[in-house]
Amino acid sequence: MQTSENILELKGVKTYFSTTKGVVKAVDDISFSIGRGEIVGLVGESGSGKSMTSLSIMGLVPQPAGKTVAGEILFHGEDLLKKNDEQMRQIRGDKISMILQDPMVSLNQILSVKYQIGEVFRYHDKSILGSLKEMCIGVLKKVKVPSPELRVNDYPFQFSGGMCQRTIIGMGIANGPDLLIADEPTTALDVTIQAQVLQLMKQVQEETNAAILMITHDLGTVAQLCTRVLVMYAGRIIEKAPVNTFYKNPSHPYAIGLIKSVPVLGRKSDRLYSIEGQPPNLLNPPTGCRFAARCEQAMPICTQEYPPEVSLEADHQVSCWLFAEKGEQ
Amino acid sequence: MQRYIIKRFLFGLLTIFSTITVVFFVMRGLNPADPTAIMLPPDATPELQQRLKVKFGLDKPLIQQYGIYLKNGIVGDFGESFRYSEPALDLVVERIPATLQLTVSSLFFSVLIGMIVGITSGVKRDSLFDRVGRQLSLIGMAVPSFAIALFFILTFGVMWRIFPISGRGGLDHFVLPVVSMSLYGIAAFIRLSRSSMIEVLKSEYVVMAHIKGVPKIKIILVHALKNGCIPVITILGLVIPGLVMGSVVIETIFSWPGVGNLVMVSIFARDYPVVQVIVIFISILIVMSNLMVDILYAYLDPRIRYQ
Amino acid sequence: MDTLEAEGSVEAKSRARNRIPYIGLGFISIFLFVVIFGQWVAPYDYDYWDMANITQPPVWLEGGSWEHILGTDPLGRDVLSRIIHGSRYSLAIALSCIAVYGTIGIILGLISGFLGGNVDMGIMRLCDLWMGLPPIITAILVVSVMGPSSLAIIVYIGLSGWPGYTRIVRGETMSLAQNDFIRLARVAGCSKFRIITSHIFPNIVNTLTILITLDIGGLIILTATLSFLGLGTQPPSPDWGLMMNEGRQYITYAWWLIVFPGVAIMFAVLGFNLVGDWLRDVLDPKQKLR
Ligand SMILES: Nc1ncnc2c1ncn2[C@@H]1O[C@H](COP(=O)(O)OP(=O)(O)OP(=O)(O)O)[C@@H](O)[C@H]1O
Ligand SMILES: [Mg+2]
């Protein structure tokens, strides 16, 4: 789809959990790619498999219940799924990084900030420029934590939530990664801090030219930050589009619903649009389109067969029978 | 940090003092039996009994006895044993080393073995090692230490005659008492450190450490171990009083010449001065170990250190 | 990753559901059967002296007989019958202890959690103080004053066990008191007493079930230990700990006097511990009570 400049490409990735009740298909046959320096948004309801997608890329799907059972995850053309633990460890924190949702619990409360930043360098054979401490101070400086020389000796419980998340972002970009995955980096923060953190991420991206996979619930963030959007529903990607196209011309009924449910300043409406019904259970998902049960335009075929991915434009794909050939008959 | 330790220390002193007071009044005030009646033959005359009471200062009002007790106690005079006519303090002090040897070494083994096995189980959850360890620790927690001790005496002492079964002497005398005293603790620490390890390994900061590319062994040794130790240390404070109880049982069974042995004899003989000194010893021991736990705690957890 | 955690606990719960502790339930059933029907099942009275057959080994050893399957002690008392009768003592003493400290602990916990404020602070301080008093010292005191007896054990354990219950019940009550239905009941003008008895108490029954089941095993061990030391039940009662104490002096030639009561303790405790652990996993999947 994208050119040779793709740094990450997922092809038919499936991540399943085996539970006593059966197999939970958290990520089911998803494919997408991210180009160098691109910021791609991944949106979808809670439980749709966004975090599992990112953990699959990191090779950190919760063991032993979960496993990536099929597909390819090509990073610079090499399949990450074929790498062994040590190779993956060396990539993590160096070439690929990730930021988690809740900064207050993502840092170990009883180890100093200095130690925890230092880990990023210590385990990646970095030639230490100056002392480790100075490098840590440099990280804090870059993400604008005030008086980094003093704060570097602190413990995370002495930091505010925003400062913790800045620190985590700092750790994420410390080694100049090619890909940064941000899993709802602002959800746990105050509204005022949210804007600052997003601002920081954008700035960081411009400086380092890292590609970012931005996972979020918030379409506002997507509009502000991203170049492209992936919409996920019940373990599958149902629409991929550039941000402008997505806002102007969403195609999948679920995506249309999503856009309609965003409150727009100035538009007068007494009630926000919301999509009826519940997302399906990922344990024994329905055959056919997973959104069919909630879809106002559902046709008989929708419940029988999963729709193929259709290209509407060069970089706009949708999986919906409304646009596929068989569906029109 | 220093203030924290000093505060805990003062609190400990208060505990010791209030224990002494409570014990004094309960034992001498509420106690229905007259210790002189036990010391004398049944046909002793009331005069003789009265003379004995005067000798031990039991004829004065209780509050006055308490005053005298405290005053003498400050200079290390805790009265004379009713039974052995020897200073109660000497009687107890002489036996302290034996008891400490027993309790300290079984605490050491309980914590060391329990944590090593428990942490390994937690890290290798559901492996064969974990499953076997879990079953053994369940059984270990179902058998009282006196039963284990008797079982060891039966097998290693009576049937095979490998180890001596009573008294204190060479290293071989240690084996059965220490092992029987440690097993319950080992089992308890296995369960505790296992579940604490599992809990910690699920936490977000461990995922974060993986994301940073920290090697697994470092994650376990630095992140998980340090955090996982906190609940274990909390429990340590609760285990130590239990250890004192354990030493009473084990010393009685193996005729170990320690404080635990003495306390049983003294209770049945109503030898209050000795019982009181032992109570003081126990509370000092417990206060000191709690203090040590507090210090360890502060060392591990900066949230306490920076209070 | 909230979903992850929630799934994890659902997982633990369903795993626990599937792994019913048949072994533990089996042990408990046998134990309870023996407790209830012991009088009719036991071949002899616990204090019946068969002077013709003293210190007889179990049936499978030379000199044993079917009359005394697990052998007899030096007074000719049947070991099996004494173990069977002893089960009643174990359970009765353990339950009495729980009744005493459970009642104190639950009432104080409910009051503390529901009323809050100064009352709460006072009760919590009392808990701290009480827990500061080393249990072995309480035991020494109680026995010195009351003399050794099963009542002394119940008084001692009853007096020292309550703070744990108070703390847990207080915590549960506090979080329940935040719930809408309790607030509604308050607004509707229910009396405090009624709210506590008909709204809060039924909701902590789960927690209490777990706590009590988990406690019984430990209490059987503790009371047996105290009896073994001669601080509890006195002869000729067939308490398991006491039996082992009496058997101790014959250890060189009558091992069955200590092994069988010991095995009985182990199975009973194991039963309660297994079922207690399982109950905790099923009823308390988030494992607050750990
Ligand atoms: N350990 C597990 N066992 C079984 N199923 C799991 C497990 N972890 C996650 N899942 C399933 O995977 C699905 C996807 O979870 P994921 O955390 O990726 O959702 P998400 O899109 O990130 O949601 P949120 O927006 O709430 O973070 C969930 O529906 C859940 O049922
Ligand atoms: Mg998520």
GROMACS .gro file of C-alpha atoms in nm, chain A:
model
  329
    1MET     CA    1   0.000   0.000   0.000
    2GLN     CA    2   0.255   0.256   0.106
    3THR     CA    3   0.590   0.281  -0.066
    4SER     CA    4   0.919   0.121   0.019
    5GLU     CA    5   0.951   0.372   0.298
    6ASN     CA    6   0.735   0.151   0.523
    7ILE     CA    7   0.912   0.086   0.848
    8LEU     CA    8   0.641  -0.135   0.990
    9GLU     CA    9   0.405  -0.365   0.809
   10LEU     CA   10   0.159  -0.607   0.965
   11LYS     CA   11   0.020  -0.883   0.749
   12GLY     CA   12  -0.269  -1.096   0.872
   13VAL     CA   13  -0.167  -1.083   1.236
   14LYS     CA   14  -0.376  -1.288   1.478
   15THR     CA   15  -0.334  -1.278   1.853
   16TYR     CA   16  -0.548  -1.519   2.047
   17PHE     CA   17  -0.601  -1.595   2.412
   18SER     CA   18  -0.681  -1.942   2.523
   19THR     CA   19  -0.909  -1.934   2.825
   20THR     CA   20  -1.107  -2.206   2.995
   21LYS     CA   21  -1.415  -2.084   2.816
   22GLY     CA   22  -1.257  -2.095   2.474
   23VAL     CA   23  -1.037  -1.893   2.243
   24VAL     CA   24  -1.063  -1.515   2.265
   25LYS     CA   25  -0.973  -1.365   1.930
   26ALA     CA   26  -0.841  -1.034   2.056
   27VAL     CA   27  -0.664  -0.947   1.732
   28ASP     CA   28  -0.800  -1.125   1.430
   29ASP     CA   29  -0.631  -1.100   1.093
   30ILE     CA   30  -0.521  -0.741   1.080
   31SER     CA   31  -0.291  -0.581   0.825
   32PHE     CA   32  -0.161  -0.228   0.804
   33SER     CA   33   0.159  -0.039   0.754
   34ILE     CA   34   0.330   0.270   0.887
   35GLY     CA   35   0.568   0.486   0.688
   36ARG     CA   36   0.878   0.660   0.816
   37GLY     CA   37   0.797   0.959   1.032
   38GLU     CA   38   0.424   0.908   0.997
   39ILE     CA   39   0.177   0.950   1.282
   40VAL     CA   40  -0.098   0.695   1.250
   41GLY     CA   41  -0.403   0.690   1.474
   42LEU     CA   42  -0.559   0.364   1.587
   43VAL     CA   43  -0.911   0.419   1.718
   44GLY     CA   44  -1.184   0.190   1.840
   45GLU     CA   45  -1.401   0.106   2.135
   46SER     CA   46  -1.269  -0.031   2.459
   47GLY     CA   47  -1.188  -0.399   2.420
   48SER     CA   48  -1.156  -0.384   2.044
   49GLY     CA   49  -0.798  -0.507   2.062
   50LYS     CA   50  -0.592  -0.191   2.027
   51SER     CA   51  -0.359  -0.264   2.316
   52MET     CA   52  -0.320  -0.624   2.209
   53THR     CA   53  -0.223  -0.510   1.860
   54SER     CA   54   0.051  -0.294   2.004
   55LEU     CA   55   0.169  -0.558   2.247
   56SER     CA   56   0.182  -0.803   1.956
   57ILE     CA   57   0.420  -0.569   1.778
   58MET     CA   58   0.633  -0.544   2.092
   59GLY     CA   59   0.625  -0.920   2.139
   60LEU     CA   60   0.481  -0.870   2.486
   61VAL     CA   61   0.141  -1.036   2.463
   62PRO     CA   62   0.055  -1.155   2.817
   63GLN     CA   63   0.193  -1.504   2.862
   64PRO     CA   64   0.102  -1.785   2.880
   65ALA     CA   65  -0.265  -1.734   2.788
   66GLY     CA   66  -0.198  -1.510   2.489
   67LYS     CA   67  -0.003  -1.578   2.174
   68THR     CA   68   0.037  -1.428   1.830
   69VAL     CA   69  -0.059  -1.730   1.628
   70ALA     CA   70  -0.037  -1.613   1.269
   71GLY     CA   71   0.079  -1.339   1.037
   72GLU     CA   72   0.393  -1.138   0.985
   73ILE     CA   73   0.511  -0.824   1.159
   74LEU     CA   74   0.773  -0.673   0.932
   75PHE     CA   75   0.994  -0.410   1.088
   76HIS     CA   76   1.242  -0.273   0.834
   77GLY     CA   77   1.146  -0.575   0.630
   78GLU     CA   78   1.235  -0.829   0.899
   79ASP     CA   79   0.970  -1.043   1.062
   80LEU     CA   80   0.963  -0.968   1.435
   81LEU     CA   81   0.767  -1.284   1.502
   82LYS     CA   82   1.065  -1.487   1.387
   83LYS     CA   83   1.308  -1.321   1.624
   84ASN     CA   84   1.409  -1.485   1.949
   85ASP     CA   85   1.363  -1.333   2.293
   86GLU     CA   86   1.707  -1.175   2.310
   87GLN     CA   87   1.679  -1.018   1.965
   88MET     CA   88   1.338  -0.877   2.054
   89ARG     CA   89   1.473  -0.743   2.381
   90GLN     CA   90   1.744  -0.554   2.197
   91ILE     CA   91   1.491  -0.400   1.960
   92ARG     CA   92   1.258  -0.297   2.240
   93GLY     CA   93   1.350   0.031   2.401
   94ASP     CA   94   1.593   0.098   2.122
   95LYS     CA   95   1.431   0.079   1.778
   96ILE     CA   96   1.072   0.042   1.899
   97SER     CA   97   0.933   0.201   2.213
   98MET     CA   98   0.599   0.223   2.378
   99ILE     CA   99   0.418   0.452   2.616
  100LEU     CA  100   0.153   0.311   2.841
  101GLN     CA  101  -0.173   0.458   2.953
  102ASP     CA  102  -0.130   0.520   3.323
  103PRO     CA  103   0.198   0.692   3.408
  104MET     CA  104   0.150   0.657   3.782
  105VAL     CA  105   0.159   0.278   3.768
  106SER     CA  106   0.395   0.243   3.475
  107LEU     CA  107   0.688   0.359   3.682
  108ASN     CA  108   0.817   0.151   3.967
  109GLN     CA  109   0.742   0.352   4.278
  110ILE     CA  110   1.038   0.231   4.478
  111LEU     CA  111   1.316   0.280   4.224
  112SER     CA  112   1.457   0.624   4.154
  113VAL     CA  113   1.375   0.807   3.832
  114LYS     CA  114   1.746   0.809   3.754
  115TYR     CA  115   1.768   0.433   3.778
  116GLN     CA  116   1.462   0.380   3.563
  117ILE     CA  117   1.575   0.615   3.289
  118GLY     CA  118   1.921   0.470   3.309
  119GLU     CA  119   1.788   0.126   3.225
  120VAL     CA  120   1.711   0.241   2.874
  121PHE     CA  121   2.079   0.309   2.813
  122ARG     CA  122   2.229   0.040   3.028
  123TYR     CA  123   2.079  -0.252   2.841
  124HIS     CA  124   2.136  -0.130   2.488
  125ASP     CA  125   2.513  -0.103   2.457
  126LYS     CA  126   2.495   0.272   2.423
  127SER     CA  127   2.823   0.448   2.429
  128ILE     CA  128   2.775   0.657   2.736
  129LEU     CA  129   2.841   1.021   2.657
  130GLY     CA  130   2.946   1.167   2.986
  131SER     CA  131   2.803   0.997   3.290
  132LEU     CA  132   2.482   0.796   3.297
  133LYS     CA  133   2.341   1.056   3.531
  134GLU     CA  134   2.403   1.331   3.280
  135MET     CA  135   2.230   1.131   3.013
  136CYS     CA  136   1.932   1.088   3.241
  137ILE     CA  137   1.926   1.460   3.309
  138GLY     CA  138   1.939   1.512   2.934
  139VAL     CA  139   1.631   1.296   2.891
  140LEU     CA  140   1.438   1.493   3.151
  141LYS     CA  141   1.550   1.817   2.992
  142LYS     CA  142   1.428   1.711   2.653
  143VAL     CA  143   1.078   1.644   2.782
  144LYS     CA  144   1.081   1.967   2.985
  145VAL     CA  145   1.065   1.835   3.338
  146PRO     CA  146   1.151   2.139   3.551
  147SER     CA  147   1.490   2.149   3.728
  148PRO     CA  148   1.602   1.810   3.595
  149GLU     CA  149   1.936   1.816   3.782
  150LEU     CA  150   1.750   1.792   4.112
  151ARG     CA  151   1.453   1.591   4.004
  152VAL     CA  152   1.657   1.311   3.855
  153ASN     CA  153   1.727   1.177   4.203
  154ASP     CA  154   1.359   1.174   4.298
  155TYR     CA  155   1.125   0.881   4.313
  156PRO     CA  156   0.816   0.860   4.092
  157PHE     CA  157   0.580   0.918   4.384
  158GLN     CA  158   0.736   1.262   4.417
  159PHE     CA  159   0.640   1.343   4.058
  160SER     CA  160   0.303   1.461   3.932
  161GLY     CA  161   0.112   1.254   3.680
  162GLY     CA  162   0.213   1.481   3.397
  163MET     CA  163   0.578   1.468   3.498
  164CYS     CA  164   0.565   1.090   3.512
  165GLN     CA  165   0.421   1.073   3.162
  166ARG     CA  166   0.686   1.316   3.037
  167THR     CA  167   0.951   1.096   3.191
  168ILE     CA  168   0.804   0.792   3.019
  169ILE     CA  169   0.795   0.972   2.687
  170GLY     CA  170   1.154   1.072   2.748
  171MET     CA  171   1.252   0.710   2.808
  172GLY     CA  172   1.063   0.613   2.494
  173ILE     CA  173   1.258   0.847   2.268
  174ALA     CA  174   1.591   0.832   2.452
  175ASN     CA  175   1.752   0.595   2.205
  176GLY     CA  176   1.600   0.759   1.898
  177PRO     CA  177   1.353   0.487   1.803
  178ASP     CA  178   1.211   0.445   1.454
  179LEU     CA  179   0.871   0.360   1.593
  180LEU     CA  180   0.695   0.484   1.903
  181ILE     CA  181   0.369   0.327   2.009
  182ALA     CA  182   0.159   0.542   2.238
  183ASP     CA  183  -0.126   0.351   2.401
  184GLU     CA  184  -0.369   0.618   2.516
  185PRO     CA  185  -0.091   0.835   2.654
  186THR     CA  186  -0.323   1.100   2.789
  187THR     CA  187  -0.629   0.913   2.912
  188ALA     CA  188  -0.512   0.909   3.273
  189LEU     CA  189  -0.415   1.274   3.283
  190ASP     CA  190  -0.594   1.598   3.365
  191VAL     CA  191  -0.742   1.778   3.066
  192THR     CA  192  -0.498   2.069   3.089
  193ILE     CA  193  -0.200   1.833   3.108
  194GLN     CA  194  -0.335   1.627   2.819
  195ALA     CA  195  -0.285   1.910   2.573
  196GLN     CA  196   0.069   1.971   2.696
  197VAL     CA  197   0.164   1.607   2.663
  198LEU     CA  198   0.021   1.584   2.311
  199GLN     CA  199   0.207   1.901   2.222
  200LEU     CA  200   0.524   1.746   2.355
  201MET     CA  201   0.473   1.431   2.153
  202LYS     CA  202   0.423   1.622   1.836
  203GLN     CA  203   0.734   1.825   1.899
  204VAL     CA  204   0.935   1.516   1.980
  205GLN     CA  205   0.817   1.355   1.664
  206GLU     CA  206   0.930   1.649   1.459
  207GLU     CA  207   1.273   1.643   1.622
  208THR     CA  208   1.341   1.272   1.600
  209ASN     CA  209   1.133   1.184   1.294
  210ALA     CA  210   1.010   0.870   1.464
  211ALA     CA  211   0.691   0.713   1.334
  212ILE     CA  212   0.415   0.708   1.593
  213LEU     CA  213   0.127   0.467   1.630
  214MET     CA  214  -0.115   0.667   1.838
  215ILE     CA  215  -0.383   0.464   2.010
  216THR     CA  216  -0.671   0.668   2.139
  217HIS     CA  217  -1.042   0.692   2.203
  218ASP     CA  218  -1.038   1.055   2.119
  219LEU     CA  219  -1.102   1.154   1.760
  220GLY     CA  220  -1.001   1.509   1.847
  221THR     CA  221  -0.648   1.391   1.916
  222VAL     CA  222  -0.647   1.210   1.587
  223ALA     CA  223  -0.750   1.520   1.395
  224GLN     CA  224  -0.488   1.726   1.571
  225LEU     CA  225  -0.194   1.492   1.542
  226CYS     CA  226  -0.230   1.214   1.290
  227THR     CA  227  -0.184   1.182   0.918
  228ARG     CA  228  -0.377   0.859   0.884
  229VAL     CA  229  -0.639   0.666   1.082
  230LEU     CA  230  -0.704   0.297   1.138
  231VAL     CA  231  -1.044   0.207   1.279
  232MET     CA  232  -1.062  -0.111   1.476
  233TYR     CA  233  -1.376  -0.298   1.565
  234ALA     CA  234  -1.393  -0.625   1.759
  235GLY     CA  235  -1.042  -0.737   1.678
  236ARG     CA  236  -1.040  -0.632   1.312
  237ILE     CA  237  -0.950  -0.321   1.120
  238ILE     CA  238  -1.257  -0.205   0.931
  239GLU     CA  239  -1.136   0.116   0.772
  240LYS     CA  240  -0.804   0.279   0.690
  241ALA     CA  241  -0.791   0.635   0.560
  242PRO     CA  242  -0.598   0.960   0.561
  243VAL     CA  243  -0.730   1.190   0.831
  244ASN     CA  244  -0.892   1.439   0.594
  245THR     CA  245  -1.069   1.172   0.396
  246PHE     CA  246  -1.179   1.007   0.715
  247TYR     CA  247  -1.346   1.319   0.849
  248LYS     CA  248  -1.500   1.425   0.522
  249ASN     CA  249  -1.591   1.093   0.379
  250PRO     CA  250  -1.606   0.810   0.634
  251SER     CA  251  -1.736   0.500   0.463
  252HIS     CA  252  -1.789   0.213   0.703
  253PRO     CA  253  -2.120   0.254   0.890
  254TYR     CA  254  -1.932   0.214   1.219
  255ALA     CA  255  -1.685   0.486   1.123
  256ILE     CA  256  -1.973   0.711   1.022
  257GLY     CA  257  -2.127   0.649   1.362
  258LEU     CA  258  -1.800   0.735   1.531
  259ILE     CA  259  -1.770   1.067   1.351
  260LYS     CA  260  -2.131   1.153   1.425
  261SER     CA  261  -2.083   1.088   1.792
  262VAL     CA  262  -1.813   1.355   1.821
  263PRO     CA  263  -1.957   1.675   1.966
  264VAL     CA  264  -1.893   1.967   1.736
  265LEU     CA  265  -1.863   2.315   1.872
  266GLY     CA  266  -2.139   2.537   1.743
  267ARG     CA  267  -2.353   2.265   1.598
  268LYS     CA  268  -2.685   2.271   1.773
  269SER     CA  269  -2.814   1.934   1.871
  270ASP     CA  270  -2.979   1.829   2.190
  271ARG     CA  271  -2.838   1.483   2.188
  272LEU     CA  272  -2.517   1.324   2.074
  273TYR     CA  273  -2.546   1.047   1.825
  274SER     CA  274  -2.455   0.712   1.970
  275ILE     CA  275  -2.434   0.370   1.817
  276GLU     CA  276  -2.700   0.133   1.941
  277GLY     CA  277  -2.613  -0.202   2.094
  278GLN     CA  278  -2.304  -0.367   2.234
  279PRO     CA  279  -1.984  -0.476   2.062
  280PRO     CA  280  -1.973  -0.853   2.011
  281ASN     CA  281  -1.800  -1.097   2.236
  282LEU     CA  282  -1.452  -1.177   2.112
  283LEU     CA  283  -1.504  -1.526   2.241
  284ASN     CA  284  -1.689  -1.693   1.953
  285PRO     CA  285  -1.732  -1.378   1.744
  286PRO     CA  286  -2.014  -1.391   1.489
  287THR     CA  287  -1.930  -1.514   1.141
  288GLY     CA  288  -1.965  -1.240   0.888
  289CYS     CA  289  -1.921  -0.874   0.962
  290ARG     CA  290  -1.891  -0.817   1.335
  291PHE     CA  291  -2.075  -0.490   1.319
  292ALA     CA  292  -2.374  -0.638   1.136
  293ALA     CA  293  -2.587  -0.675   1.446
  294ARG     CA  294  -2.562  -0.304   1.519
  295CYS     CA  295  -2.560  -0.183   1.160
  296GLU     CA  296  -2.861   0.006   1.025
  297GLN     CA  297  -2.774  -0.088   0.668
  298ALA     CA  298  -2.709  -0.457   0.727
  299MET     CA  299  -2.787  -0.695   0.443
  300PRO     CA  300  -2.833  -1.072   0.455
  301ILE     CA  301  -2.479  -1.137   0.337
  302CYS     CA  302  -2.335  -0.929   0.618
  303THR     CA  303  -2.407  -1.198   0.873
  304GLN     CA  304  -2.284  -1.479   0.649
  305GLU     CA  305  -1.943  -1.385   0.524
  306TYR     CA  306  -1.673  -1.145   0.633
  307PRO     CA  307  -1.647  -0.861   0.380
  308PRO     CA  308  -1.326  -0.828   0.180
  309GLU     CA  309  -1.112  -0.520   0.202
  310VAL     CA  310  -1.204  -0.277  -0.075
  311SER     CA  311  -0.991   0.017  -0.190
  312LEU     CA  312  -1.198   0.328  -0.248
  313GLU     CA  313  -0.894   0.537  -0.319
  314ALA     CA  314  -0.524   0.455  -0.323
  315ASP     CA  315  -0.491   0.494   0.051
  316HIS     CA  316  -0.849   0.452   0.164
  317GLN     CA  317  -0.963   0.096   0.235
  318VAL     CA  318  -1.281  -0.028   0.391
  319SER     CA  319  -1.413  -0.372   0.484
  320CYS     CA  320  -1.783  -0.352   0.423
  321TRP     CA  321  -2.029  -0.526   0.192
  322LEU     CA  322  -2.179  -0.194   0.093
  323PHE     CA  323  -1.873  -0.137  -0.118
  324ALA     CA  324  -1.783  -0.490  -0.222
  325GLU     CA  325  -1.898  -0.644  -0.547
  326LYS     CA  326  -2.101  -0.931  -0.408
  327GLY     CA  327  -2.280  -0.694  -0.175
  328GLU     CA  328  -2.427  -0.484  -0.450
  329GLN     CA  329  -2.625  -0.763  -0.604
   0.00000   0.00000   0.00000
